[in-house]
């Protein structure tokens, strides 16, 4: 280390006397030469030479001392090093600078004697020295043996010549054995760290140790994981429990043993009965369907073969033929709140039961009917709260997602016989605070987890993901009424929450979806933006009951409301393309799967309205009451994916199946002289033509 401070005076020649020979020679201050005895040449050679630019200082200045402090800082080290901070997202000045300056380095090969490597080398040197000494001893012994055996060979008799080769061979063997030195066993070095973890050792089974009492199996360095030890401990605990139960059974009285055997017999008999019931249930279902087919044979024949011949004489109008009526005693006082066809089994549909009346909230039910058995549902589930909406997964048709009036969402698995849902949200997992009005399954996420969306009156649109065995929620967007922001005296801003009632996702653009609200507005939203809307439509004067994209034309969607109107929109234009007034509150609307211009709507006065824009753009081609009593209100309608039928549900818990007459399901005609167009291209061209006509009329007006 350097001293803390050193004092360095000015280096200035001082007056001094030098004794040479007998006399003294003094330094002449003016000339700077020595004067005294001796020759001039010697004096000139010893004269002090002063540089011409040397300062002339006084005695006081010469005696002045200057203090210099030596530190360990490197004066050449940079002091303005800047590095990028990922935390703050900017370049920051580094406070620490490396002051170390290496002047000399050399890689050595010295090993401490106390280390493991040093002890190994020392032990190897000892082995080499011992082997050399043993080899010298062996060589000296062999020389002595040869000297001792030479006279014996001379003394051998002629009759004993046969023994000589054997003796020579024995001598060779002994020489080879003696020449190879015996390697001593390498001694094991002791463990420097006297510590042994449980997971680093192999457990010695005491049962096997009893079998081989001679020597216990050696411990190996096999590393067992903590999970394996947990499994082992669990097995040991289970074994101890079994031993305790055996001891208790031995201590039991004969009466207790007899009662235990009787209970076991009852349990086995009950299990055998359950097994017998499951075996018979499939056969009973088939028999029940056969009986129902015989009972409702005329309806089945109408469903398959009947076509209304009067359509040929009507002026582009059609009718609805009632087929089956589905009802159950347990759902008498409940309303049909949701309808959905199974995407795989086309004869199976799900019905949700609840109540739209705030003062009459009670239980809810989920029933699945088949057209092959209209008298009794195939599946039946009950819930404490009313079911307001449902949706069946496209790829997993046994999974049914439902939304409840109390704000919960749940998933029912049709493969499991019990009536409780397989997954259910809770207040802890982020359930809605208001009724859930619609749920929709979406494509699996990047981790191949099932997910669906829900919309509620609390203004939240939530994405629910099924991770392992629980529902994980993410708020996609929170609805806010535009222009309703109020400022509080504290400087805070209060937003009026928008109440969502219906939504639908685009068929091709995965992130795009529409949301209808109780205020009558429709918002075009994106999954990527949670704080703003892509567009806003002033759609209706009352709550939006349903909104749905067209299955063929990607720009068109339809909406209905309690303000008696049904409107058809182009999402690139803020005004509706078609408006239809149905003289009663519209409960639901649905596009037909076979045509881009056909849709059906149901009203609270018990009527079903079917429109075909390609035939009549101004009014419905079918207006028909479908309920027995005028007081019954129709709540929902759905088209079958492949069959020419629709199902409608009312507020009395009844579902009616209706067949469309030929005029209501006309397919586009092929024009002569043109190539045959099929499917999607025809439907898109047909609806495009109508939209272009409407745009022309609007521009002229």
PDB file of C-alpha atoms in Angstrom, residues 60 105 156 301 311 359 391 399 442 444 459 495 526 531 615 638 643 676:
ATOM      1  CA  UNK A  60      11.624  30.147   2.240  1.00  0.00           C
ATOM      2  CA  UNK A 105      -0.526 -12.209 -14.270  1.00  0.00           C
ATOM      3  CA  UNK A 156      20.565 -85.004 -10.466  1.00  0.00           C
ATOM      4  CA  UNK A 301     -94.334 -39.304 -41.354  1.00  0.00           C
ATOM      5  CA  UNK A 311     -97.675 -23.373 -51.720  1.00  0.00           C
ATOM      6  CA  UNK A 359     -89.766 -10.950  -8.640  1.00  0.00           C
ATOM      7  CA  UNK A 391     -74.005 -22.974 -25.744  1.00  0.00           C
ATOM      8  CA  UNK A 399     -69.737 -29.958 -22.997  1.00  0.00           C
ATOM      9  CA  UNK A 442     -64.512 -19.872 -28.799  1.00  0.00           C
ATOM     10  CA  UNK A 444     -58.944 -23.062 -27.925  1.00  0.00           C
ATOM     11  CA  UNK A 459     -70.965  -4.330 -18.122  1.00  0.00           C
ATOM     12  CA  UNK A 495     -68.594   6.497 -15.757  1.00  0.00           C
ATOM     13  CA  UNK A 526     -62.142  -6.157 -30.553  1.00  0.00           C
ATOM     14  CA  UNK A 531     -60.700   0.350 -23.233  1.00  0.00           C
ATOM     15  CA  UNK A 615     -88.589 -12.799 -52.448  1.00  0.00           C
ATOM     16  CA  UNK A 638     -83.610 -21.696 -33.636  1.00  0.00           C
ATOM     17  CA  UNK A 643     -83.486 -30.395 -41.473  1.00  0.00           C
ATOM     18  CA  UNK A 676     -73.490 -23.277 -62.210  1.00  0.00           C
TER      19      UNK A 676
END
